[in-house]
CSV table of C-alpha atoms in Angstrom, one decimal:
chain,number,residue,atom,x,y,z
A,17,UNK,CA,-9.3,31.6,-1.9
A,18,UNK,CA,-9.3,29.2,-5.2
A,19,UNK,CA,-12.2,26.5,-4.9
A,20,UNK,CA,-10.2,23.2,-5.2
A,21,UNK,CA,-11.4,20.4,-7.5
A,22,UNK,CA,-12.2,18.4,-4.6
A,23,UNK,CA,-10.3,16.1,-2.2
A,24,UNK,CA,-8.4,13.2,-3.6
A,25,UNK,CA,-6.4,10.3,-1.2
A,26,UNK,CA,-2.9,8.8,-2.9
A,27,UNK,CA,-3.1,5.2,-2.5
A,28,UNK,CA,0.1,3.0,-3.0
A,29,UNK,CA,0.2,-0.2,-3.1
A,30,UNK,CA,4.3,-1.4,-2.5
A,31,UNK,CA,4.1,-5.2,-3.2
A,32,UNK,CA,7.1,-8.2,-2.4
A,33,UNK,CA,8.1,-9.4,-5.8
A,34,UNK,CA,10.7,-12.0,-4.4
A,35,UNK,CA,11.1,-15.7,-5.9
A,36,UNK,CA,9.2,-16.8,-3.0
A,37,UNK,CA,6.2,-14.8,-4.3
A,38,UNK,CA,6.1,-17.5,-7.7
A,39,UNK,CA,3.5,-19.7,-6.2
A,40,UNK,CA,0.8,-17.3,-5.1
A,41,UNK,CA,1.6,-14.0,-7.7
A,42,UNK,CA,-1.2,-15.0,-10.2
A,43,UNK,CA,-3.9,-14.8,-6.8
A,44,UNK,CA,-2.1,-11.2,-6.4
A,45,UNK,CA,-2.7,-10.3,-9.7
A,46,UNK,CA,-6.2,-12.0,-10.0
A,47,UNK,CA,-7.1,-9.6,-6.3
A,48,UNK,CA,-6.2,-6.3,-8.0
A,49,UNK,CA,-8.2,-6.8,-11.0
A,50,UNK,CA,-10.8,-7.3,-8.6
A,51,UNK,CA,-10.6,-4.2,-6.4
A,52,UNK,CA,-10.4,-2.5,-10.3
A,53,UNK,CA,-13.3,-4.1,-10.8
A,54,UNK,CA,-14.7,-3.5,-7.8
A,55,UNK,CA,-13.8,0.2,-7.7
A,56,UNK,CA,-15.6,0.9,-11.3
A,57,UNK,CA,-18.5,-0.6,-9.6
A,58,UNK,CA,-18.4,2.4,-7.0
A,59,UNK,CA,-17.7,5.6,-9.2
A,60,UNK,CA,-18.2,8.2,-6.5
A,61,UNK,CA,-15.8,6.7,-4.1
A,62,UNK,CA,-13.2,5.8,-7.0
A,63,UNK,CA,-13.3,9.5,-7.7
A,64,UNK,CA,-11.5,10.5,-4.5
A,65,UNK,CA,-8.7,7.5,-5.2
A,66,UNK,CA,-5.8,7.9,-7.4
A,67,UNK,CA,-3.6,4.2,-7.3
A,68,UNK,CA,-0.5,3.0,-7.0
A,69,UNK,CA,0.9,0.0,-8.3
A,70,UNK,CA,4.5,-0.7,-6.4
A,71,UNK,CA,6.8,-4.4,-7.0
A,72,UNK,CA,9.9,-4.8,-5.0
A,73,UNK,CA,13.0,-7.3,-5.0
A,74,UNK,CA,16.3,-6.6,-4.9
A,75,UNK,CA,15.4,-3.8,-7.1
A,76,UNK,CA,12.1,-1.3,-7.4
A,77,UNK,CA,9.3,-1.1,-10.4
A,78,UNK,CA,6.7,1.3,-10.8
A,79,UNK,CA,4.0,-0.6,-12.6
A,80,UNK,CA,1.2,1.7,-12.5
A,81,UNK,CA,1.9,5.4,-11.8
A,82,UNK,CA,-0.4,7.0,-9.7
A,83,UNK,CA,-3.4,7.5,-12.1
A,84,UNK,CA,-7.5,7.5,-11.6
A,85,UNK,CA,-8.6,3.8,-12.1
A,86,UNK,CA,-11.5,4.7,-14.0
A,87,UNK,CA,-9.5,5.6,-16.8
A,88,UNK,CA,-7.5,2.6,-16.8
A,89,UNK,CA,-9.0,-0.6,-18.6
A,90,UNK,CA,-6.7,-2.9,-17.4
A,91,UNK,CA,-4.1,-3.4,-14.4
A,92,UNK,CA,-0.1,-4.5,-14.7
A,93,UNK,CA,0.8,-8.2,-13.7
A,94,UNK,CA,2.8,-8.3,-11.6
A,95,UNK,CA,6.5,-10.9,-11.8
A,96,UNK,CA,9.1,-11.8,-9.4
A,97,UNK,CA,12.9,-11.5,-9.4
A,98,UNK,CA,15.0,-12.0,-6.7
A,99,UNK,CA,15.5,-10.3,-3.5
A,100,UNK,CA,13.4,-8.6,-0.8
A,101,UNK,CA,15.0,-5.2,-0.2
A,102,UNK,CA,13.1,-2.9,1.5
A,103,UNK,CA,15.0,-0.3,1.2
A,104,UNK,CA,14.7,0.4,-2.3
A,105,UNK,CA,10.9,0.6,-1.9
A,106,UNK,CA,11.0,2.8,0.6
A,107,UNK,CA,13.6,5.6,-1.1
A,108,UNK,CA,11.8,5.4,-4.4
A,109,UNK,CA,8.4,6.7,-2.6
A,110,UNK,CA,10.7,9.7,-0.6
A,111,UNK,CA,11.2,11.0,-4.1
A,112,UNK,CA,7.6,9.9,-5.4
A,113,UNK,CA,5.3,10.6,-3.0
A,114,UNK,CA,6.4,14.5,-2.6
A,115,UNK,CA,6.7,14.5,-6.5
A,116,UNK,CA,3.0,12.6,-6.8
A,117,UNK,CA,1.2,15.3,-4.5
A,118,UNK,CA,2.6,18.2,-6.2
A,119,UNK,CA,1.1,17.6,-9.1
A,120,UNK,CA,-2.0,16.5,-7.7
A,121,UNK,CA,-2.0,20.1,-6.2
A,122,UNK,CA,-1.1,21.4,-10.0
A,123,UNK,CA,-4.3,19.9,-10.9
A,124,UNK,CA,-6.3,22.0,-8.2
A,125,UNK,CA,-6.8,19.2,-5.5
A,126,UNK,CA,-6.7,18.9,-2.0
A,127,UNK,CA,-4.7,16.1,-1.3
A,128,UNK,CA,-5.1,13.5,1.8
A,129,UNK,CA,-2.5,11.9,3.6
A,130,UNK,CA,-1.2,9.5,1.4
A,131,UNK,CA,-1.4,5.7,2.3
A,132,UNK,CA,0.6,2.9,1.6
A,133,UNK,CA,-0.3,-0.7,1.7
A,134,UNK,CA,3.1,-2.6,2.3
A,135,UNK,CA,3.0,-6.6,1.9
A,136,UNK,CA,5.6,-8.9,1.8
A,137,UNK,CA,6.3,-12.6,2.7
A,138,UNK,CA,9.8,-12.6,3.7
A,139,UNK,CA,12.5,-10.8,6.0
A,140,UNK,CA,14.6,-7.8,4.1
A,141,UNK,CA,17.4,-9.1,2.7
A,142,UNK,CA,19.0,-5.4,3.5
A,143,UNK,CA,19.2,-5.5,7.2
A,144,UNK,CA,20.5,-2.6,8.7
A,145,UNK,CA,19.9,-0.3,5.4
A,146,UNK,CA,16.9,0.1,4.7
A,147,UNK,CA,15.7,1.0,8.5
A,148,UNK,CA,17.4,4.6,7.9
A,149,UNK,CA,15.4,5.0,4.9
A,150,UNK,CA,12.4,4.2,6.4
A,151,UNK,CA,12.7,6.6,9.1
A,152,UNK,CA,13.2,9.1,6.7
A,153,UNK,CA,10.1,8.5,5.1
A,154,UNK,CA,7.5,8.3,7.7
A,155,UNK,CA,9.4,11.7,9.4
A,156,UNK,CA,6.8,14.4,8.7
A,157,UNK,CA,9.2,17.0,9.7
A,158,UNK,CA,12.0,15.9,6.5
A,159,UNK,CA,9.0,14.7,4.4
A,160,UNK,CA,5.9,16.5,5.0
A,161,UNK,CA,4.1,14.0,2.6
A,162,UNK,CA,5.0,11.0,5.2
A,163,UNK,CA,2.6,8.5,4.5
A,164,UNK,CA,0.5,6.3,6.9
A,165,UNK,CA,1.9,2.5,6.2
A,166,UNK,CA,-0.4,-0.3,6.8
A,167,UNK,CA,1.4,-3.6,6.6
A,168,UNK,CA,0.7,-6.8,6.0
A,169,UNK,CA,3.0,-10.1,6.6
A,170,UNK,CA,2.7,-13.6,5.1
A,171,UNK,CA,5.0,-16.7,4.9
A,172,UNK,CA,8.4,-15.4,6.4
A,173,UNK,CA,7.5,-12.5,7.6
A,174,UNK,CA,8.4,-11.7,11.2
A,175,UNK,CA,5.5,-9.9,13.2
A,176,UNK,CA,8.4,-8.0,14.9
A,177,UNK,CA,9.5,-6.4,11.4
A,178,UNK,CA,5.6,-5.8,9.9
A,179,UNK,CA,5.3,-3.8,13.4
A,180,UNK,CA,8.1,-2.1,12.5
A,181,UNK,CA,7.4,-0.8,8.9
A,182,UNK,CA,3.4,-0.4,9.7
A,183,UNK,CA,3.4,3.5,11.3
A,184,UNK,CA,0.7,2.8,14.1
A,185,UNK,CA,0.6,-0.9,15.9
A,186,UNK,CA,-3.7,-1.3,14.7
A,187,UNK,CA,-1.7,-1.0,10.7
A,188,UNK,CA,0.1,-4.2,11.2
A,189,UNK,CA,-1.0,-7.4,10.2
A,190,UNK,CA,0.4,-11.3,10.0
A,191,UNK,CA,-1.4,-14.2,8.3
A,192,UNK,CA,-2.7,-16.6,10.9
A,193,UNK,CA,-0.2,-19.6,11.2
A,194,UNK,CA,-1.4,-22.6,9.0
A,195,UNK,CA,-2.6,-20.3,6.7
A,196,UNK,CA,-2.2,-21.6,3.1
A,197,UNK,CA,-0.7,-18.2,1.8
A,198,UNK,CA,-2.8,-18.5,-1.7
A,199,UNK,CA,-5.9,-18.3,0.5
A,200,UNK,CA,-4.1,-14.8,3.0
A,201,UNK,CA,-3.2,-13.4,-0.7
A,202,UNK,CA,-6.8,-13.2,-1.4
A,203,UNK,CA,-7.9,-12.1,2.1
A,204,UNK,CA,-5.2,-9.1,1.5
A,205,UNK,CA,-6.6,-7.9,-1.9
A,206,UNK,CA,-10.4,-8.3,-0.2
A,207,UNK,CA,-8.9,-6.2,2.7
A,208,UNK,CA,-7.6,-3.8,0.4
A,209,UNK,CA,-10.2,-3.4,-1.5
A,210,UNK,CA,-12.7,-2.6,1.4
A,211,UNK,CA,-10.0,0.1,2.4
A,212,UNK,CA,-10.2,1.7,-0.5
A,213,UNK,CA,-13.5,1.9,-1.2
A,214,UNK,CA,-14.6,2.9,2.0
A,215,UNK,CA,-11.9,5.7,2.8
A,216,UNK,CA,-12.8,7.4,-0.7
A,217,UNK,CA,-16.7,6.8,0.4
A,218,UNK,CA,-15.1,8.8,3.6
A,219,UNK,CA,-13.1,11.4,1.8
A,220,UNK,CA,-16.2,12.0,-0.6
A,221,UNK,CA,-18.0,13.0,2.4
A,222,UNK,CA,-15.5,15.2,3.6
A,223,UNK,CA,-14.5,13.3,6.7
A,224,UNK,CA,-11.0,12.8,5.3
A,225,UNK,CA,-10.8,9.4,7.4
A,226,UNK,CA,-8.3,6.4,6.7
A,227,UNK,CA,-10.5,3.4,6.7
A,228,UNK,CA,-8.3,0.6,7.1
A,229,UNK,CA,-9.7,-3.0,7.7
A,230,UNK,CA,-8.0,-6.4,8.6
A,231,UNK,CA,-7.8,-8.8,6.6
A,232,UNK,CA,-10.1,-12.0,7.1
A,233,UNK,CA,-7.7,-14.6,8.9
A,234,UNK,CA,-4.5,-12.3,9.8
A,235,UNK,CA,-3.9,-11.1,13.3
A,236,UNK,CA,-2.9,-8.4,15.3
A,237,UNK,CA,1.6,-8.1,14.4
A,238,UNK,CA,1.3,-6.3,18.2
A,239,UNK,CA,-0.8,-9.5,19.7
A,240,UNK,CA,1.9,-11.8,18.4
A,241,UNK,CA,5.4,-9.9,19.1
């Protein structure tokens, strides 16, 4: 059997670009140029992450193709536009996921179960379409590439719905009420960033574990529906 070159964990980051997003999008942009930074810092465990950069509204844009952060110098902003369709988020990564860990595989790696990180601050403004999608996605029988969802919900976000898209219950996380959002925005990317870090520390050392932490001042979704 072929030596691989190593084991390697998809990240994607699927991010709510809706108008509502306009007052705390610079603190979203200003957390993933931290984690970038903070990644670069930590070259080993950077090594087993390739990233995803993810903005939806009522339509989808891929502003960073799954790529090794260490060879980017810079990360997209991200905007907003209007709409908060999850569906379209969750279609584009049935045909990107499968597409993204092929040619991971191409390039001689073992590939971990990919992971999303889903946020968003309102309700889907495509109720009732884009559940089917969703199921389709997360079925590891029709997509054999399902990823593991961790979501996280602030402002208008239901705890009810982040349960939903979130795969297991301990992946789903609402800001605390009376939390200025600003502040959860930056508790997410912190979050995140830990998460990262540590699961490629994990998949470095072969345990192949999803390390996924709460943020600082969000709760349980489960504790709260």
């Amino acid at each position: 059997m072929a030596e691989t070159a190593g084991r390697v964990l998809p990240v994607y980051l699927v991010a709510d670009e809706s108008v509502s997003m306009t007052p705390v999008v610079d603190e979203l942009n200003a957390g993933l140029q931290s984690l970038h930074d903070a990644l670069l810092r930590e070259p080993l465990a950077a090594a087993k992450v390739r990233f995803s950069i993810i903005g939806f509204s009522e339509d989808v844009v891929v502003h960073s193709a799954l790529s090794d952060l260490r060879n980017e110098t810079a990360l997209p902003q991200l905007s907003v536009r209007s709409g908060t369709a999850y569906g379209v988020a969750f279609s584009l990564l049935i045909d990107r996921i499968p597409a993204d860990v092929r040619a991971l595989k191409r390039e001689g790696f073992a590939v971990h179960r990919p992971a999303v990180f889903f946020l968003s601050d309102g309700q889907p403004t495509d109720p009732g379409e884009w559940e089917p999608v969703y199921a389709e996605l997360i079925d590891r029988e029709r997509t054999p590439t399902a990823p593991n969802i961790i979501a996280c919900g602030i402002g208008d976000a239901r705890a009810e719905t982040i349960l939903h898209v979130a795969t297991r219950p301990e992946f789903a996380f609402v800001a605390t009420p009376g939390v200025e959002v600003g502040f959860a925005i930056a508790e997410f990317c912190t979050a995140l960033t830990r998460s990262v870090i540590r699961s490629g520390q994990a998949v470095g050392g072969d345990t192949a574990e999803l390390v996924v932490e709460r943020p600082d001042s969000f709760r349980m979704a489960v504790d709260v529906v």
